[in-house]
Amino acid sequence: NAKIGVIMGTGTNACYLENGNKVRNWINSKFHRGVIINTEWATFGENGELKDYYTHFDSVIDKTSINPDKQIFEKMISGMYLGKLVKLILLEAAQNNLIFKKGIPIKLMEEESFDTSMISASYAKDEFLKQFFQQFDYNLDDEEFQCVWKVCEAISLRSAHLCAAGLIALLKRIECPKGVIAADGSMF
């Protein structure tokens, strides 16, 4: 009964079941009951549609990626980029003396150092503190942990909200106020 499929992992994409009568230039009318449409929604935002939610951190991620100005939505919500976003925010906070009073952890400045999996790990404080120390050789105090956790939560929630907005748009498109969405990927 699924009408929509979504993958939220390293990358992201969605497809939906469209009424065949709504597909222009459809040659084979025997599929009038339904056509699966691949949205390639990772590319959403390439024409500025996400500018109200796009930060200077997103711009850094985009400009340093292998495909600048492409796949903006994916860079804002998928697993490949969320850890990088958290890292950039933490480094800027540290440069403004808002965190890491004992000095910026050297390992945090390394490429790919803050894995996206650490975002979900931050919801289990004690385990996260151990993991952070093992990864960065830095003991977070309670105030620093709260700062890191709030950044992780903000990035996680923004990703979830943007993904949900995309899914709601697809539900409206297929005029299905209630429906099954098949979901897969490491972000779930």
Coordinates of N, CA and C in Angstrom, one line a residue:
N1 N 0.8 -1.2 0.0 CA 0.0 0.0 0.0 C 0.8 1.3 0.0
A2 N 2.2 1.1 -0.1 CA 3.0 2.3 -0.1 C 2.8 3.2 -1.3
K3 N 2.7 4.4 -1.1 CA 2.5 5.4 -2.2 C 3.7 6.2 -2.5
I4 N 4.6 6.2 -1.5 CA 5.8 7.0 -1.5 C 7.0 6.2 -1.0
G5 N 8.1 6.3 -1.6 CA 9.3 5.7 -1.1 C 10.4 6.8 -0.9
V6 N 11.1 6.6 0.2 CA 12.2 7.6 0.5 C 13.4 6.9 1.1
I7 N 14.6 7.4 0.7 CA 15.8 6.9 1.2 C 16.5 8.1 1.9
M8 N 16.9 7.9 3.2 CA 17.6 8.9 3.9 C 18.8 8.3 4.5
G9 N 19.9 8.4 3.8 CA 21.1 7.8 4.3 C 22.3 8.7 4.0
T10 N 23.3 8.2 3.4 CA 24.4 9.0 2.9 C 23.9 10.1 2.0
G11 N 23.0 9.7 1.1 CA 22.3 10.6 0.2 C 20.8 10.5 0.5
T12 N 20.0 11.1 -0.4 CA 18.6 11.1 -0.2 C 17.9 11.1 -1.6
N13 N 16.7 10.5 -1.6 CA 15.9 10.6 -2.8 C 14.5 10.1 -2.4
A14 N 13.5 10.4 -3.3 CA 12.2 9.9 -3.0 C 11.5 9.6 -4.4
C15 N 10.5 8.7 -4.3 CA 9.7 8.4 -5.5 C 8.3 8.3 -5.0
Y16 N 7.4 8.4 -6.0 CA 5.9 8.3 -5.6 C 5.2 7.7 -6.7
L17 N 4.0 7.2 -6.4 CA 3.1 6.6 -7.4 C 2.2 7.7 -7.9
E18 N 2.4 8.1 -9.2 CA 1.6 9.1 -9.8 C 0.5 8.5 -10.7
N19 N -0.7 9.1 -10.7 CA -1.8 8.7 -11.6 C -1.3 8.8 -13.0
G20 N -1.3 7.7 -13.8 CA -0.8 7.7 -15.1 C -1.5 8.8 -16.0
N21 N -2.7 9.1 -15.7 CA -3.4 10.1 -16.5 C -2.8 11.5 -16.3
K22 N -2.0 11.7 -15.3 CA -1.4 13.0 -15.0 C 0.0 13.2 -15.7
V23 N 0.5 12.1 -16.3 CA 1.8 12.1 -16.9 C 1.6 12.5 -18.4
R24 N 2.1 13.7 -18.7 CA 2.0 14.2 -20.1 C 2.9 13.3 -21.0
N25 N 2.5 13.2 -22.2 CA 3.3 12.5 -23.2 C 3.5 11.0 -22.9
W26 N 2.6 10.5 -22.0 CA 2.8 9.0 -21.7 C 2.2 8.2 -22.9
I27 N 3.1 7.5 -23.5 CA 2.8 6.8 -24.7 C 2.0 5.5 -24.5
N28 N 2.3 4.8 -23.4 CA 1.7 3.5 -23.2 C 0.5 3.6 -22.2
S29 N -0.7 3.7 -22.7 CA -1.8 4.0 -21.8 C -2.2 2.8 -20.9
K30 N -1.6 1.7 -21.1 CA -1.9 0.5 -20.2 C -1.5 0.8 -18.8
F31 N -0.6 1.8 -18.5 CA -0.1 2.1 -17.2 C -0.9 3.3 -16.6
H32 N -2.1 3.5 -17.1 CA -2.9 4.6 -16.6 C -3.2 4.6 -15.1
R33 N -3.1 3.4 -14.5 CA -3.4 3.3 -13.1 C -2.3 3.8 -12.2
G34 N -1.1 3.9 -12.7 CA 0.0 4.4 -11.9 C 1.4 4.3 -12.5
V35 N 2.1 5.3 -12.3 CA 3.5 5.4 -12.8 C 4.4 5.9 -11.6
I36 N 5.5 5.2 -11.4 CA 6.4 5.5 -10.4 C 7.3 6.7 -10.9
I37 N 7.3 7.8 -10.2 CA 8.1 9.0 -10.5 C 9.2 9.1 -9.6
N38 N 10.4 9.1 -10.1 CA 11.7 9.4 -9.4 C 11.8 10.9 -9.3
T39 N 11.7 11.4 -8.1 CA 11.8 12.9 -7.9 C 13.2 13.5 -8.0
E40 N 14.2 12.7 -7.8 CA 15.6 13.2 -7.7 C 15.6 14.5 -6.8
W41 N 14.9 14.4 -5.6 CA 14.7 15.5 -4.8 C 16.0 16.0 -4.1
A42 N 17.0 15.3 -4.2 CA 18.3 15.8 -3.7 C 18.7 17.1 -4.4
T43 N 18.2 17.3 -5.6 CA 18.6 18.5 -6.4 C 17.7 19.7 -6.0
F44 N 16.7 19.5 -5.2 CA 15.8 20.6 -4.8 C 16.7 21.7 -4.2
G45 N 16.4 23.0 -4.5 CA 17.2 24.1 -3.9 C 18.2 24.7 -4.8
E46 N 18.4 24.0 -5.9 CA 19.5 24.5 -6.9 C 19.1 25.9 -7.5
N47 N 17.8 26.2 -7.4 CA 17.3 27.5 -7.9 C 16.9 28.5 -6.8
G48 N 17.4 28.3 -5.6 CA 17.2 29.2 -4.5 C 16.0 28.9 -3.7
E49 N 15.3 27.8 -3.9 CA 14.1 27.5 -3.2 C 14.3 27.3 -1.7
L50 N 15.5 27.0 -1.3 CA 15.7 26.8 0.2 C 16.5 28.0 0.8
K51 N 16.6 29.1 0.1 CA 17.4 30.2 0.6 C 17.0 30.7 2.0
D52 N 15.8 30.5 2.4 CA 15.3 31.0 3.8 C 15.9 30.0 4.9
Y53 N 16.4 28.9 4.5 CA 16.9 27.9 5.5 C 18.3 27.6 5.3
Y54 N 18.9 28.3 4.3 CA 20.3 28.0 3.9 C 21.2 29.0 4.7
T55 N 22.2 28.4 5.4 CA 23.1 29.2 6.3 C 24.5 29.3 5.6
H56 N 25.3 30.2 6.2 CA 26.7 30.3 5.7 C 27.4 29.0 5.9
F57 N 27.0 28.2 6.9 CA 27.6 26.8 7.0 C 27.3 25.9 5.9
D58 N 26.0 26.0 5.4 CA 25.6 25.3 4.2 C 26.4 25.7 3.0
S59 N 26.7 27.0 2.9 CA 27.4 27.5 1.8 C 28.9 26.9 1.8
V60 N 29.5 26.8 3.0 CA 30.8 26.3 3.1 C 30.8 24.8 2.6
I61 N 29.8 24.0 3.1 CA 29.7 22.6 2.7 C 29.5 22.5 1.2
D62 N 28.7 23.4 0.6 CA 28.4 23.3 -0.8 C 29.7 23.7 -1.6
K63 N 30.3 24.8 -1.3 CA 31.4 25.2 -2.0 C 32.6 24.3 -2.0
T64 N 32.8 23.5 -0.9 CA 33.9 22.6 -0.7 C 33.5 21.2 -1.2
S65 N 32.3 21.0 -1.7 CA 31.9 19.7 -2.1 C 32.4 19.3 -3.5
I66 N 32.2 18.1 -3.9 CA 32.6 17.7 -5.2 C 31.7 18.2 -6.3
N67 N 30.5 18.7 -5.9 CA 29.5 19.2 -6.8 C 28.9 20.5 -6.3
P68 N 29.7 21.6 -6.3 CA 29.1 22.9 -5.9 C 27.9 23.3 -6.7
D69 N 27.0 23.9 -5.9 CA 25.7 24.5 -6.5 C 24.8 23.4 -7.0
K70 N 25.1 22.1 -6.6 CA 24.2 21.0 -7.0 C 23.8 20.3 -5.8
Q71 N 22.6 19.6 -5.8 CA 22.1 18.7 -4.8 C 22.1 19.5 -3.4
I72 N 21.5 20.6 -3.4 CA 21.4 21.5 -2.2 C 20.6 20.8 -1.1
F73 N 19.5 20.3 -1.5 CA 18.6 19.6 -0.5 C 19.3 18.5 0.2
E74 N 20.0 17.7 -0.6 CA 20.8 16.5 -0.1 C 21.9 17.0 0.9
K75 N 22.5 18.1 0.6 CA 23.6 18.6 1.5 C 23.0 19.2 2.8
M76 N 21.7 19.5 2.8 CA 21.1 20.0 4.0 C 20.5 18.9 4.9
I77 N 20.2 17.7 4.3 CA 19.5 16.7 5.1 C 20.1 15.4 5.2
S78 N 21.1 15.1 4.4 CA 21.6 13.7 4.4 C 22.8 13.4 5.2
G79 N 23.0 12.1 5.5 CA 24.1 11.7 6.4 C 25.5 12.1 5.9
M80 N 25.7 12.2 4.7 CA 27.1 12.6 4.2 C 27.5 13.9 4.7
Y81 N 26.6 14.8 5.0 CA 26.9 16.2 5.3 C 26.6 16.7 6.7
L82 N 25.7 16.0 7.4 CA 25.3 16.6 8.7 C 26.4 16.7 9.7
G83 N 27.3 15.7 9.8 CA 28.4 15.7 10.7 C 29.3 16.9 10.4
K84 N 29.5 17.1 9.1 CA 30.4 18.3 8.7 C 29.7 19.6 9.1
L85 N 28.4 19.7 9.0 CA 27.7 20.9 9.4 C 27.9 21.1 10.9
V86 N 27.8 20.1 11.7 CA 28.0 20.2 13.2 C 29.4 20.7 13.5
K87 N 30.3 20.1 12.8 CA 31.7 20.4 13.0 C 32.0 21.9 12.7
L88 N 31.5 22.4 11.6 CA 31.7 23.8 11.2 C 31.1 24.7 12.2
I89 N 29.9 24.4 12.7 CA 29.3 25.2 13.7 C 30.1 25.2 15.0
L90 N 30.5 24.0 15.5 CA 31.3 24.0 16.7 C 32.7 24.7 16.5
L91 N 33.3 24.6 15.4 CA 34.5 25.4 15.2 C 34.3 26.9 15.2
E92 N 33.2 27.3 14.6 CA 32.9 28.8 14.7 C 32.6 29.2 16.1
A93 N 31.9 28.4 16.8 CA 31.6 28.7 18.2 C 32.8 28.8 19.0
A94 N 33.8 27.9 18.8 CA 35.1 27.9 19.5 C 35.9 29.1 19.1
Q95 N 35.9 29.5 17.9 CA 36.6 30.8 17.5 C 36.0 32.0 18.1
N96 N 34.7 31.9 18.5 CA 34.1 33.0 19.2 C 34.1 32.8 20.7
N97 N 34.9 31.9 21.2 CA 35.1 31.6 22.6 C 33.8 31.2 23.3
L98 N 32.9 30.5 22.6 CA 31.7 30.0 23.2 C 31.7 28.6 23.7
I99 N 32.8 27.9 23.3 CA 32.9 26.5 23.6 C 34.4 26.2 23.6
F100 N 34.8 25.1 24.2 CA 36.2 24.6 24.2 C 37.1 25.6 24.9
K101 N 36.8 26.0 26.1 CA 37.6 26.9 26.8 C 39.0 26.4 27.1
K102 N 39.2 25.1 27.0 CA 40.5 24.6 27.2 C 41.3 24.5 25.9
G103 N 40.7 25.0 24.9 CA 41.4 25.0 23.6 C 40.6 24.0 22.6
I104 N 40.6 24.4 21.4 CA 39.9 23.6 20.3 C 40.6 22.3 20.2
P105 N 39.9 21.2 20.3 CA 40.5 19.9 20.1 C 41.1 19.8 18.7
I106 N 42.4 19.5 18.6 CA 43.1 19.5 17.3 C 42.5 18.5 16.4
K107 N 42.1 17.4 16.9 CA 41.5 16.4 16.0 C 40.1 16.8 15.4
L108 N 39.5 17.7 16.0 CA 38.2 18.2 15.5 C 38.4 19.0 14.2
M109 N 39.6 19.6 14.0 CA 39.9 20.4 12.8 C 40.3 19.5 11.6
E110 N 40.4 18.2 11.9 CA 40.8 17.3 10.8 C 39.5 17.0 9.9
E111 N 39.8 16.8 8.6 CA 38.7 16.5 7.7 C 38.0 15.3 8.1
E112 N 36.7 15.3 7.9 CA 35.8 14.1 8.3 C 35.9 13.7 9.7
S113 N 36.2 14.6 10.6 CA 36.4 14.2 12.0 C 35.1 13.9 12.8
F114 N 34.1 14.7 12.5 CA 32.8 14.6 13.3 C 31.9 13.8 12.4
D115 N 31.8 12.5 12.6 CA 30.9 11.7 11.8 C 29.4 11.9 12.2
T116 N 28.6 11.8 11.2 CA 27.1 12.1 11.4 C 26.6 11.2 12.5
S117 N 27.1 10.0 12.6 CA 26.6 9.0 13.7 C 26.8 9.6 15.1
M118 N 27.7 10.6 15.3 CA 27.8 11.2 16.6 C 26.6 12.1 16.9
I119 N 25.9 12.5 15.9 CA 24.7 13.3 16.2 C 23.7 12.5 17.0
S120 N 23.4 11.3 16.5 CA 22.4 10.5 17.3 C 23.0 10.0 18.6
A121 N 24.3 9.8 18.6 CA 25.0 9.4 19.8 C 24.9 10.4 20.9
S122 N 24.8 11.7 20.5 CA 24.7 12.8 21.5 C 23.5 12.7 22.4
Y123 N 22.5 11.9 22.1 CA 21.3 11.7 22.9 C 21.5 10.8 24.1
A124 N 22.6 10.1 24.1 CA 23.0 9.3 25.3 C 24.3 9.9 25.9
K125 N 24.1 10.8 26.8 CA 25.2 11.7 27.3 C 26.4 10.9 27.7
D126 N 26.3 10.0 28.6 CA 27.5 9.3 29.1 C 28.3 8.6 28.0
E127 N 27.6 7.9 27.2 CA 28.3 7.2 26.1 C 28.9 8.2 25.1
F128 N 28.2 9.3 24.8 CA 28.7 10.3 23.9 C 30.0 11.0 24.5
L129 N 30.0 11.2 25.8 CA 31.2 11.8 26.4 C 32.4 10.9 26.2
K130 N 32.2 9.6 26.4 CA 33.3 8.7 26.2 C 33.7 8.7 24.7
Q131 N 32.8 8.7 23.8 CA 33.1 8.6 22.4 C 33.8 9.9 22.0
F132 N 33.3 11.1 22.5 CA 33.9 12.3 22.2 C 35.4 12.4 22.6
F133 N 35.6 11.9 23.8 CA 37.0 11.8 24.4 C 37.9 10.9 23.5
Q134 N 37.3 9.7 23.2 CA 38.1 8.8 22.3 C 38.4 9.4 21.0
Q135 N 37.5 10.1 20.4 CA 37.6 10.7 19.1 C 38.6 11.9 19.0
F136 N 38.4 12.8 20.1 CA 39.1 14.1 20.0 C 40.1 14.3 21.1
D137 N 40.2 13.4 22.1 CA 41.1 13.5 23.2 C 40.8 14.8 24.0
Y138 N 39.5 15.0 24.2 CA 39.0 16.2 24.9 C 37.9 15.8 25.8
N139 N 37.9 16.2 27.1 CA 36.8 15.9 28.0 C 35.9 17.1 28.0
L140 N 34.7 16.9 27.6 CA 33.7 18.0 27.6 C 33.1 18.1 29.0
D141 N 33.0 19.4 29.5 CA 32.4 19.6 30.8 C 30.9 19.6 30.5
D142 N 30.0 19.8 31.5 CA 28.6 19.7 31.3 C 28.1 20.9 30.4
E143 N 28.6 22.1 30.6 CA 28.2 23.2 29.7 C 28.6 23.0 28.3
E144 N 29.8 22.4 28.0 CA 30.3 22.1 26.7 C 29.4 21.0 26.0
F145 N 29.1 20.0 26.8 CA 28.3 18.9 26.3 C 26.9 19.5 25.9
Q146 N 26.3 20.4 26.7 CA 25.0 21.0 26.4 C 25.1 21.8 25.0
C147 N 26.2 22.5 24.9 CA 26.4 23.2 23.6 C 26.5 22.3 22.4
V148 N 27.3 21.3 22.5 CA 27.5 20.3 21.4 C 26.1 19.6 21.2
W149 N 25.4 19.2 22.2 CA 24.2 18.5 22.1 C 23.1 19.4 21.4
K150 N 23.1 20.7 21.8 CA 22.1 21.6 21.1 C 22.4 21.8 19.7
V151 N 23.7 21.9 19.3 CA 24.0 22.0 17.9 C 23.6 20.7 17.1
C152 N 23.9 19.5 17.7 CA 23.5 18.3 17.1 C 22.0 18.2 16.9
E153 N 21.3 18.6 18.0 CA 19.8 18.5 17.9 C 19.3 19.5 16.9
A154 N 19.8 20.7 16.8 CA 19.4 21.7 15.8 C 19.6 21.2 14.4
I155 N 20.7 20.6 14.1 CA 21.0 20.1 12.8 C 20.1 18.9 12.5
S156 N 19.9 18.0 13.4 CA 19.1 16.8 13.3 C 17.6 17.2 13.0
L157 N 17.1 18.2 13.8 CA 15.7 18.6 13.7 C 15.5 19.3 12.3
R158 N 16.5 20.1 11.9 CA 16.3 20.8 10.6 C 16.2 19.8 9.5
S159 N 17.1 18.8 9.6 CA 17.1 17.7 8.6 C 15.7 17.0 8.6
A160 N 15.3 16.6 9.7 CA 14.0 15.9 9.8 C 12.8 16.8 9.3
H161 N 12.8 18.1 9.7 CA 11.7 19.0 9.2 C 11.8 19.2 7.7
L162 N 12.9 19.3 7.1 CA 13.0 19.5 5.7 C 12.6 18.2 5.0
C163 N 13.0 17.1 5.5 CA 12.6 15.8 4.9 C 11.1 15.7 5.0
A164 N 10.5 16.0 6.2 CA 9.1 15.9 6.4 C 8.3 16.8 5.4
A165 N 8.8 18.0 5.2 CA 8.2 19.0 4.3 C 8.2 18.4 2.9
G166 N 9.3 17.8 2.5 CA 9.3 17.2 1.2 C 8.2 16.0 1.0
L167 N 8.1 15.2 2.1 CA 7.2 14.1 2.1 C 5.7 14.7 2.1
I168 N 5.5 15.7 2.8 CA 4.1 16.3 2.8 C 3.8 16.9 1.4
A169 N 4.8 17.5 0.8 CA 4.5 18.0 -0.6 C 4.1 16.8 -1.5
L170 N 4.8 15.7 -1.4 CA 4.4 14.5 -2.2 C 3.1 14.0 -1.8
L171 N 2.7 13.9 -0.6 CA 1.4 13.5 -0.2 C 0.3 14.4 -0.7
K172 N 0.6 15.7 -0.7 CA -0.4 16.6 -1.3 C -0.5 16.4 -2.8
R173 N 0.7 16.2 -3.5 CA 0.7 16.0 -4.9 C -0.2 14.8 -5.3
I174 N -0.1 13.7 -4.6 CA -0.9 12.5 -4.9 C -2.3 12.5 -4.3
E175 N -2.6 13.7 -3.6 CA -3.9 13.8 -3.0 C -4.2 12.7 -2.1
C176 N -3.3 12.4 -1.2 CA -3.4 11.3 -0.3 C -3.1 11.8 1.1
P177 N -4.2 12.2 1.9 CA -4.0 12.8 3.2 C -3.4 11.8 4.2
K178 N -3.7 10.5 3.9 CA -3.1 9.4 4.7 C -2.5 8.4 3.8
G179 N -1.3 8.0 4.1 CA -0.8 7.0 3.2 C 0.5 6.4 3.8
V180 N 0.9 5.3 3.2 CA 2.1 4.6 3.7 C 3.3 5.1 2.9
I181 N 4.3 5.4 3.7 CA 5.6 5.9 3.1 C 6.6 4.8 3.5
A182 N 7.2 4.2 2.5 CA 8.3 3.2 2.7 C 9.6 4.0 2.8
A183 N 10.2 3.8 4.0 CA 11.5 4.5 4.3 C 12.6 3.6 4.5
D184 N 13.8 4.0 4.1 CA 15.0 3.2 4.3 C 16.2 4.1 4.4
G185 N 17.3 3.6 5.0 CA 18.5 4.4 5.1 C 19.0 4.6 6.5
S186 N 20.2 4.9 6.6 CA 20.9 5.0 8.0 C 20.4 6.1 8.8
M187 N 19.7 7.1 8.2 CA 19.2 8.2 9.0 C 17.9 7.9 9.8
F188 N 17.3 6.8 9.5 CA 16.1 6.4 10.2 C 16.4 5.7 11.5

